[in-house]
mmCIF file of N, CA, C and O in Angstrom:
data_model
loop_
_atom_site.group_PDB
_atom_site.id
_atom_site.type_symbol
_atom_site.label_atom_id
_atom_site.label_comp_id
_atom_site.label_asym_id
_atom_site.label_seq_id
_atom_site.Cartn_x
_atom_site.Cartn_y
_atom_site.Cartn_z
ATOM 1 N N MET Q 285 245.122 163.650 209.645
ATOM 2 C CA MET Q 285 245.938 162.567 209.978
ATOM 3 C C MET Q 285 247.270 163.063 210.601
ATOM 4 O O MET Q 285 247.838 163.959 210.215
ATOM 5 N N ALA Q 286 247.546 162.376 211.791
ATOM 6 C CA ALA Q 286 248.791 162.762 212.498
ATOM 7 C C ALA Q 286 250.148 162.436 211.689
ATOM 8 O O ALA Q 286 250.011 161.479 210.844
ATOM 9 N N GLN Q 287 251.146 163.121 211.865
ATOM 10 C CA GLN Q 287 252.274 162.952 211.177
ATOM 11 C C GLN Q 287 253.014 161.515 211.591
ATOM 12 O O GLN Q 287 253.007 161.270 212.701
ATOM 13 N N ALA Q 288 253.438 160.686 210.551
ATOM 14 C CA ALA Q 288 253.927 159.478 210.892
ATOM 15 C C ALA Q 288 255.398 159.749 211.240
ATOM 16 O O ALA Q 288 256.099 160.604 210.588
ATOM 17 N N VAL Q 289 255.805 158.945 212.077
ATOM 18 C CA VAL Q 289 257.278 158.920 212.589
ATOM 19 C C VAL Q 289 258.005 157.572 212.509
ATOM 20 O O VAL Q 289 257.307 156.574 212.551
ATOM 21 N N ASN Q 290 259.150 157.435 212.355
ATOM 22 C CA ASN Q 290 259.937 156.263 212.280
ATOM 23 C C ASN Q 290 260.361 155.732 213.793
ATOM 24 O O ASN Q 290 260.653 156.575 214.556
ATOM 25 N N VAL Q 291 260.127 154.442 213.987
ATOM 26 C CA VAL Q 291 260.523 153.917 215.304
ATOM 27 C C VAL Q 291 261.505 152.776 214.998
ATOM 28 O O VAL Q 291 261.028 151.907 214.294
ATOM 29 N N ASN Q 292 262.584 152.756 215.441
ATOM 30 C CA ASN Q 292 263.653 151.700 215.210
ATOM 31 C C ASN Q 292 264.003 150.932 216.552
ATOM 32 O O ASN Q 292 264.097 151.453 217.536
ATOM 33 N N PHE Q 293 264.015 149.527 216.404
ATOM 34 C CA PHE Q 293 264.319 148.660 217.372
ATOM 35 C C PHE Q 293 264.885 147.414 216.851
ATOM 36 O O PHE Q 293 264.496 147.067 215.703
ATOM 37 N N LYS Q 294 265.523 146.626 217.789
ATOM 38 C CA LYS Q 294 266.199 145.418 217.203
ATOM 39 C C LYS Q 294 265.303 144.250 217.657
ATOM 40 O O LYS Q 294 264.626 144.209 218.692
ATOM 41 N N LEU Q 295 265.177 143.208 216.670
ATOM 42 C CA LEU Q 295 264.531 141.896 216.924
ATOM 43 C C LEU Q 295 265.482 140.911 216.676
ATOM 44 O O LEU Q 295 266.328 140.968 215.747
ATOM 45 N N ASP Q 296 265.312 139.778 217.427
ATOM 46 C CA ASP Q 296 265.995 138.479 216.917
ATOM 47 C C ASP Q 296 265.547 138.117 215.567
ATOM 48 O O ASP Q 296 264.360 138.280 215.117
ATOM 49 N N ALA Q 297 266.501 137.666 214.684
ATOM 50 C CA ALA Q 297 265.996 137.463 213.138
ATOM 51 C C ALA Q 297 264.993 136.399 213.159
ATOM 52 O O ALA Q 297 264.033 136.361 212.298
ATOM 53 N N ASP Q 298 264.990 135.415 213.919
ATOM 54 C CA ASP Q 298 263.933 134.254 213.907
ATOM 55 C C ASP Q 298 262.601 134.854 214.427
ATOM 56 O O ASP Q 298 261.593 134.533 213.800
ATOM 57 N N VAL Q 299 262.595 135.766 215.460
ATOM 58 C CA VAL Q 299 261.451 136.291 215.795
ATOM 59 C C VAL Q 299 260.702 137.177 214.658
ATOM 60 O O VAL Q 299 259.564 137.041 214.425
ATOM 61 N N LYS Q 300 261.638 137.980 214.083
ATOM 62 C CA LYS Q 300 261.137 138.701 212.932
ATOM 63 C C LYS Q 300 260.611 137.991 211.846
ATOM 64 O O LYS Q 300 259.657 138.250 211.349
ATOM 65 N N LYS Q 301 261.300 136.866 211.490
ATOM 66 C CA LYS Q 301 260.757 136.053 210.382
ATOM 67 C C LYS Q 301 259.514 135.471 210.717
ATOM 68 O O LYS Q 301 258.525 135.476 209.888
ATOM 69 N N SER Q 302 259.285 135.052 211.871
ATOM 70 C CA SER Q 302 258.072 134.361 212.332
ATOM 71 C C SER Q 302 256.973 135.291 212.363
ATOM 72 O O SER Q 302 255.907 135.116 211.914
ATOM 73 N N MET Q 303 257.280 136.676 212.832
ATOM 74 C CA MET Q 303 256.151 137.654 212.854
ATOM 75 C C MET Q 303 255.810 138.067 211.467
ATOM 76 O O MET Q 303 254.650 138.206 211.200
ATOM 77 N N GLU Q 304 256.750 138.176 210.567
ATOM 78 C CA GLU Q 304 256.568 138.536 209.111
ATOM 79 C C GLU Q 304 255.573 137.418 208.450
ATOM 80 O O GLU Q 304 254.685 137.818 207.725
ATOM 81 N N GLU Q 305 255.891 136.176 208.719
ATOM 82 C CA GLU Q 305 254.980 135.134 208.268
ATOM 83 C C GLU Q 305 253.672 135.178 208.712
ATOM 84 O O GLU Q 305 252.682 135.171 207.858
ATOM 85 N N VAL Q 306 253.411 135.393 210.046
ATOM 86 C CA VAL Q 306 252.180 135.593 210.744
ATOM 87 C C VAL Q 306 251.393 136.836 210.042
ATOM 88 O O VAL Q 306 250.149 136.591 209.645
ATOM 89 N N CYS Q 307 252.130 137.996 210.128
ATOM 90 C CA CYS Q 307 251.438 139.126 209.449
ATOM 91 C C CYS Q 307 251.053 138.888 207.998
ATOM 92 O O CYS Q 307 249.970 139.308 207.728
ATOM 93 N N ALA Q 308 251.948 138.149 207.216
ATOM 94 C CA ALA Q 308 251.530 138.052 205.902
ATOM 95 C C ALA Q 308 250.179 137.073 205.742
ATOM 96 O O ALA Q 308 249.418 137.392 205.004
ATOM 97 N N GLU Q 309 250.134 136.193 206.619
ATOM 98 C CA GLU Q 309 248.787 135.262 206.705
ATOM 99 C C GLU Q 309 247.721 135.984 207.025
ATOM 100 O O GLU Q 309 246.606 135.845 206.492
ATOM 101 N N LEU Q 310 247.882 137.166 207.833
ATOM 102 C CA LEU Q 310 246.701 137.964 208.267
ATOM 103 C C LEU Q 310 246.416 139.052 207.248
ATOM 104 O O LEU Q 310 245.535 139.764 207.535
ATOM 105 N N GLY Q 311 247.435 139.309 206.345
ATOM 106 C CA GLY Q 311 247.207 140.279 205.442
ATOM 107 C C GLY Q 311 247.561 141.658 205.971
ATOM 108 O O GLY Q 311 247.173 142.702 205.613
ATOM 109 N N LEU Q 312 248.581 141.626 206.811
ATOM 110 C CA LEU Q 312 249.156 142.808 207.413
ATOM 111 C C LEU Q 312 250.555 143.087 207.294
ATOM 112 O O LEU Q 312 251.325 142.006 207.145
ATOM 113 N N SER Q 313 251.027 144.172 207.181
ATOM 114 C CA SER Q 313 252.463 144.517 207.293
ATOM 115 C C SER Q 313 252.895 144.524 208.887
ATOM 116 O O SER Q 313 252.060 144.559 209.681
ATOM 117 N N MET Q 314 254.219 144.324 209.014
ATOM 118 C CA MET Q 314 254.644 144.368 210.354
ATOM 119 C C MET Q 314 254.374 145.718 210.984
ATOM 120 O O MET Q 314 254.056 145.865 212.106
ATOM 121 N N SER Q 315 254.446 146.803 210.155
ATOM 122 C CA SER Q 315 254.257 148.214 210.667
ATOM 123 C C SER Q 315 252.814 148.270 211.077
ATOM 124 O O SER Q 315 252.457 148.948 212.159
ATOM 125 N N ALA Q 316 251.909 147.669 210.195
ATOM 126 C CA ALA Q 316 250.381 147.842 210.643
ATOM 127 C C ALA Q 316 250.166 146.985 211.960
ATOM 128 O O ALA Q 316 249.398 147.597 212.754
ATOM 129 N N ALA Q 317 250.884 145.821 212.109
ATOM 130 C CA ALA Q 317 250.676 145.122 213.420
ATOM 131 C C ALA Q 317 251.172 145.778 214.535
ATOM 132 O O ALA Q 317 250.489 145.885 215.561
ATOM 133 N N PHE Q 318 252.223 146.470 214.397
ATOM 134 C CA PHE Q 318 252.808 147.293 215.507
ATOM 135 C C PHE Q 318 252.105 148.417 215.770
ATOM 136 O O PHE Q 318 251.835 148.863 216.964
ATOM 137 N N THR Q 319 251.385 149.055 214.733
ATOM 138 C CA THR Q 319 250.566 150.087 215.064
ATOM 139 C C THR Q 319 249.308 149.718 215.686
ATOM 140 O O THR Q 319 248.784 150.402 216.729
ATOM 141 N N VAL Q 320 248.577 148.632 215.349
ATOM 142 C CA VAL Q 320 247.533 148.097 216.125
ATOM 143 C C VAL Q 320 247.963 147.875 217.619
ATOM 144 O O VAL Q 320 247.193 148.186 218.590
ATOM 145 N N PHE Q 321 249.091 147.160 217.843
ATOM 146 C CA PHE Q 321 249.633 147.029 219.145
ATOM 147 C C PHE Q 321 249.700 148.406 220.040
ATOM 148 O O PHE Q 321 249.221 148.524 221.149
ATOM 149 N N ALA Q 322 250.428 149.238 219.271
ATOM 150 C CA ALA Q 322 250.628 150.565 219.942
ATOM 151 C C ALA Q 322 249.390 151.291 220.329
ATOM 152 O O ALA Q 322 249.059 151.902 221.368
ATOM 153 N N LYS Q 323 248.347 151.253 219.357
ATOM 154 C CA LYS Q 323 247.051 151.906 219.610
ATOM 155 C C LYS Q 323 246.330 151.346 220.736
ATOM 156 O O LYS Q 323 245.704 151.859 221.594
ATOM 157 N N LYS Q 324 246.347 149.951 220.887
ATOM 158 C CA LYS Q 324 245.654 149.136 222.013
ATOM 159 C C LYS Q 324 246.410 149.580 223.325
ATOM 160 O O LYS Q 324 245.597 149.730 224.247
ATOM 161 N N VAL Q 325 247.652 149.625 223.362
ATOM 162 C CA VAL Q 325 248.405 150.076 224.579
ATOM 163 C C VAL Q 325 247.911 151.393 224.857
ATOM 164 O O VAL Q 325 247.722 151.623 226.095
ATOM 165 N N GLY Q 326 247.976 152.304 223.937
ATOM 166 C CA GLY Q 326 247.559 153.881 224.402
ATOM 167 C C GLY Q 326 246.104 153.764 224.772
ATOM 168 O O GLY Q 326 245.798 154.578 225.796
ATOM 169 N N ARG Q 327 245.288 153.142 224.139
ATOM 170 C CA ARG Q 327 243.781 153.160 224.493
ATOM 171 C C ARG Q 327 243.515 152.415 225.914
ATOM 172 O O ARG Q 327 242.958 152.907 226.756
ATOM 173 N N GLU Q 328 244.171 151.251 226.144
ATOM 174 C CA GLU Q 328 243.971 150.542 227.475
ATOM 175 C C GLU Q 328 244.947 150.982 228.659
ATOM 176 O O GLU Q 328 244.621 150.473 229.739
ATOM 177 N N LYS Q 329 246.027 151.719 228.293
ATOM 178 C CA LYS Q 329 247.047 152.052 229.268
ATOM 179 C C LYS Q 329 247.713 150.894 229.915
ATOM 180 O O LYS Q 329 247.797 150.756 231.140
ATOM 181 N N ARG Q 330 247.909 149.682 229.170
ATOM 182 C CA ARG Q 330 248.438 148.503 229.677
ATOM 183 C C ARG Q 330 248.988 147.778 228.408
ATOM 184 O O ARG Q 330 248.667 147.909 227.210
ATOM 185 N N ILE Q 331 249.734 146.724 228.786
ATOM 186 C CA ILE Q 331 250.161 145.796 227.803
ATOM 187 C C ILE Q 331 248.918 144.832 227.525
ATOM 188 O O ILE Q 331 248.327 144.313 228.530
ATOM 189 N N PRO Q 332 248.513 144.786 226.295
ATOM 190 C CA PRO Q 332 247.210 144.146 226.023
ATOM 191 C C PRO Q 332 247.238 142.540 226.073
ATOM 192 O O PRO Q 332 246.522 141.788 225.471
ATOM 193 N N PHE Q 333 248.126 142.057 227.036
ATOM 194 C CA PHE Q 333 248.107 140.515 227.173
ATOM 195 C C PHE Q 333 248.994 140.323 228.305
ATOM 196 O O PHE Q 333 249.685 141.231 228.786
ATOM 197 N N GLU Q 334 248.970 139.020 229.010
ATOM 198 C CA GLU Q 334 249.589 138.954 230.085
ATOM 199 C C GLU Q 334 251.056 138.534 229.939
ATOM 200 O O GLU Q 334 251.435 137.937 229.091
ATOM 201 N N VAL Q 335 251.883 139.248 230.694
ATOM 202 C CA VAL Q 335 253.231 139.076 230.689
ATOM 203 C C VAL Q 335 253.676 138.460 231.989
ATOM 204 O O VAL Q 335 253.535 139.068 233.143
ATOM 205 N N SER Q 336 254.238 137.385 232.043
ATOM 206 C CA SER Q 336 254.637 136.634 233.167
ATOM 207 C C SER Q 336 255.879 135.750 232.970
ATOM 208 O O SER Q 336 256.309 135.506 231.730
ATOM 209 N N VAL Q 337 256.506 135.326 234.084
ATOM 210 C CA VAL Q 337 257.708 134.390 234.142
ATOM 211 C C VAL Q 337 257.039 133.149 234.239
ATOM 212 O O VAL Q 337 256.134 132.791 235.024
ATOM 213 N N ASP Q 338 257.514 132.062 233.452
ATOM 214 C CA ASP Q 338 256.992 130.689 233.497
ATOM 215 C C ASP Q 338 257.580 130.110 234.808
ATOM 216 O O ASP Q 338 258.753 130.111 235.118
ATOM 217 N N PRO Q 339 256.642 129.663 235.638
ATOM 218 C CA PRO Q 339 257.089 129.275 236.853
ATOM 219 C C PRO Q 339 257.882 127.905 236.843
ATOM 220 O O PRO Q 339 258.686 127.520 237.809
ATOM 221 N N PHE Q 340 257.856 127.338 235.703
ATOM 222 C CA PHE Q 340 258.720 126.062 235.606
ATOM 223 C C PHE Q 340 260.168 126.395 235.717
ATOM 224 O O PHE Q 340 260.939 125.573 236.238
ATOM 225 N N TYR Q 341 260.511 127.715 235.244
ATOM 226 C CA TYR Q 341 261.918 128.021 235.400
ATOM 227 C C TYR Q 341 262.271 128.915 236.716
ATOM 228 O O TYR Q 341 263.251 129.593 236.771
ATOM 229 N N SER Q 342 261.344 128.724 237.682
ATOM 230 C CA SER Q 342 261.819 129.273 238.906
ATOM 231 C C SER Q 342 263.069 128.832 239.659
ATOM 232 O O SER Q 342 263.685 127.805 239.226
ATOM 233 N N GLU Q 343 263.499 129.638 240.474
ATOM 234 C CA GLU Q 343 264.908 129.239 241.126
ATOM 235 C C GLU Q 343 264.773 127.823 241.881
ATOM 236 O O GLU Q 343 265.675 127.032 241.610
ATOM 237 N N SER Q 344 263.741 127.710 242.419
ATOM 238 C CA SER Q 344 263.541 126.376 243.243
ATOM 239 C C SER Q 344 263.500 124.983 242.350
ATOM 240 O O SER Q 344 263.914 124.093 242.565
ATOM 241 N N ASN Q 345 262.737 125.344 241.201
ATOM 242 C CA ASN Q 345 262.622 124.296 240.137
ATOM 243 C C ASN Q 345 263.971 124.028 239.474
ATOM 244 O O ASN Q 345 264.242 122.950 239.270
ATOM 245 N N THR Q 346 264.712 124.964 239.153
ATOM 246 C CA THR Q 346 265.921 124.702 238.575
ATOM 247 C C THR Q 346 267.042 124.238 239.483
ATOM 248 O O THR Q 346 267.960 123.620 239.178
ATOM 249 N N ARG Q 347 266.928 124.520 240.735
ATOM 250 C CA ARG Q 347 267.811 124.097 241.828
ATOM 251 C C ARG Q 347 267.655 122.561 242.130
ATOM 252 O O ARG Q 347 268.578 121.891 242.552
ATOM 253 N N TYR Q 348 266.363 122.073 241.925
ATOM 254 C CA TYR Q 348 266.048 120.746 242.270
ATOM 255 C C TYR Q 348 266.822 119.671 241.609
ATOM 256 O O TYR Q 348 267.552 118.899 242.174
ATOM 257 N N PRO Q 349 266.857 119.789 240.154
ATOM 258 C CA PRO Q 349 267.788 118.711 239.491
ATOM 259 C C PRO Q 349 269.205 118.875 239.864
ATOM 260 O O PRO Q 349 269.993 117.828 240.011
ATOM 261 N N GLU Q 350 269.628 119.989 240.140
ATOM 262 C CA GLU Q 350 271.049 120.329 240.641
ATOM 263 C C GLU Q 350 271.395 119.642 241.867
ATOM 264 O O GLU Q 350 272.360 118.947 242.077
ATOM 265 N N ASN Q 351 270.374 119.826 242.867
ATOM 266 C CA ASN Q 351 270.587 119.099 244.220
ATOM 267 C C ASN Q 351 270.513 117.593 244.064
ATOM 268 O O ASN Q 351 271.149 116.951 244.668
ATOM 269 N N MET Q 352 269.578 117.066 243.006
ATOM 270 C CA MET Q 352 269.530 115.581 242.917
ATOM 271 C C MET Q 352 270.820 115.133 242.373
ATOM 272 O O MET Q 352 271.308 114.115 242.848
ATOM 273 N N VAL Q 353 271.411 115.829 241.297
ATOM 274 C CA VAL Q 353 272.776 115.473 240.748
ATOM 275 C C VAL Q 353 273.685 115.350 241.911
ATOM 276 O O VAL Q 353 274.589 114.453 242.010
ATOM 277 N N ARG Q 354 273.809 116.408 242.694
ATOM 278 C CA ARG Q 354 274.777 116.440 243.705
ATOM 279 C C ARG Q 354 274.588 115.341 244.757
ATOM 280 O O ARG Q 354 275.519 114.685 245.254
ATOM 281 N N ASP Q 355 273.341 114.927 245.142
ATOM 282 C CA ASP Q 355 273.182 113.936 246.079
ATOM 283 C C ASP Q 355 273.470 112.534 245.539
ATOM 284 O O ASP Q 355 273.988 111.667 246.176
ATOM 285 N N ILE Q 356 273.231 112.349 244.114
ATOM 286 C CA ILE Q 356 273.660 111.075 243.567
ATOM 287 C C ILE Q 356 275.089 110.986 243.439
ATOM 288 O O ILE Q 356 275.678 109.829 243.878
ATOM 289 N N LYS Q 357 275.707 112.057 243.140
ATOM 290 C CA LYS Q 357 277.224 111.991 243.142
ATOM 291 C C LYS Q 357 277.800 111.615 244.537
ATOM 292 O O LYS Q 357 278.856 111.045 244.524
ATOM 293 N N SER Q 358 277.178 112.278 245.479
ATOM 294 C CA SER Q 358 277.833 112.122 246.851
ATOM 295 C C SER Q 358 277.348 110.823 247.547
ATOM 296 O O SER Q 358 277.727 110.572 248.552
ATOM 297 N N GLY Q 359 276.481 110.098 246.878
ATOM 298 C CA GLY Q 359 276.082 108.847 247.444
ATOM 299 C C GLY Q 359 274.871 108.958 248.452
ATOM 300 O O GLY Q 359 274.393 108.108 249.035
ATOM 301 N N LYS Q 360 274.442 110.263 248.626
ATOM 302 C CA LYS Q 360 273.323 110.709 249.514
ATOM 303 C C LYS Q 360 271.992 110.085 249.013
ATOM 304 O O LYS Q 360 271.073 109.655 249.906
ATOM 305 N N ALA Q 361 271.845 110.108 247.706
ATOM 306 C CA ALA Q 361 270.546 109.533 247.153
ATOM 307 C C ALA Q 361 270.667 108.096 246.871
ATOM 308 O O ALA Q 361 271.505 107.507 246.533
ATOM 309 N N HIS Q 362 269.360 107.373 247.268
ATOM 310 C CA HIS Q 362 269.385 105.899 247.214
ATOM 311 C C HIS Q 362 268.381 105.492 246.378
ATOM 312 O O HIS Q 362 267.157 106.079 246.481
ATOM 313 N N PHE Q 363 268.552 104.541 245.476
ATOM 314 C CA PHE Q 363 267.517 104.221 244.453
ATOM 315 C C PHE Q 363 267.295 102.630 244.689
ATOM 316 O O PHE Q 363 268.103 101.893 244.921
ATOM 317 N N ALA Q 364 265.954 102.408 244.635
ATOM 318 C CA ALA Q 364 265.461 100.912 244.605
ATOM 319 C C ALA Q 364 264.479 100.621 243.567
ATOM 320 O O ALA Q 364 263.670 101.403 243.233
ATOM 321 N N GLU Q 365 264.509 99.402 243.187
ATOM 322 C CA GLU Q 365 263.526 98.963 242.136
ATOM 323 C C GLU Q 365 262.271 98.712 242.946
ATOM 324 O O GLU Q 365 262.022 98.480 244.156
ATOM 325 N N HIS Q 366 261.006 99.022 242.200
ATOM 326 C CA HIS Q 366 259.717 98.805 242.787
ATOM 327 C C HIS Q 366 258.617 98.284 241.896
ATOM 328 O O HIS Q 366 259.051 98.357 240.607
ATOM 329 N N ASP Q 367 257.658 97.844 242.220
ATOM 330 C CA ASP Q 367 256.629 97.262 241.325
ATOM 331 C C ASP Q 367 255.344 98.130 241.465
ATOM 332 O O ASP Q 367 254.277 97.523 241.830
ATOM 333 N N ILE Q 368 255.470 99.323 241.416
ATOM 334 C CA ILE Q 368 254.276 100.237 241.486
ATOM 335 C C ILE Q 368 253.445 99.956 240.298
ATOM 336 O O ILE Q 368 252.113 99.751 240.593
ATOM 337 N N VAL Q 369 253.757 99.816 239.127
ATOM 338 C CA VAL Q 369 253.020 99.459 237.947
ATOM 339 C C VAL Q 369 253.079 98.034 237.712
ATOM 340 O O VAL Q 369 254.145 97.282 237.631
ATOM 341 N N LYS Q 370 251.741 97.422 237.732
ATOM 342 C CA LYS Q 370 251.623 96.094 237.384
ATOM 343 C C LYS Q 370 251.982 95.779 235.958
ATOM 344 O O LYS Q 370 251.502 96.393 235.076
ATOM 345 N N ARG Q 371 252.908 94.721 235.842
ATOM 346 C CA ARG Q 371 253.267 94.295 234.434
ATOM 347 C C ARG Q 371 252.139 93.486 233.843
ATOM 348 O O ARG Q 371 251.607 92.624 234.601
ATOM 349 N N ARG Q 372 252.051 93.662 232.511
ATOM 350 C CA ARG Q 372 251.021 92.739 231.885
ATOM 351 C C ARG Q 372 251.702 91.466 231.412
ATOM 352 O O ARG Q 372 252.883 91.473 231.078
ATOM 353 N N SER Q 373 251.137 90.456 231.527
ATOM 354 C CA SER Q 373 251.533 89.058 231.232
ATOM 355 C C SER Q 373 251.539 88.785 229.693
ATOM 356 O O SER Q 373 250.818 89.421 228.946
#
């Protein structure tokens, strides 16, 4: 068996607690879970899950409400009542 080495890194306390809880439910230590992850990365030569940015937080999506607020404050945005949804009697 290969010699074990220590690897140290920082985690947010809430992330660590959440991971510890899940690992306990699975009957794993965090060390075992990280070992499984590391072996899979080494075997597949990739991160074994999709890593992406949530498009909801894109620059254009975050700019949209800022622009709406600016338009409302400047009087550029106009609002009117409408009856798109029929009211029940």
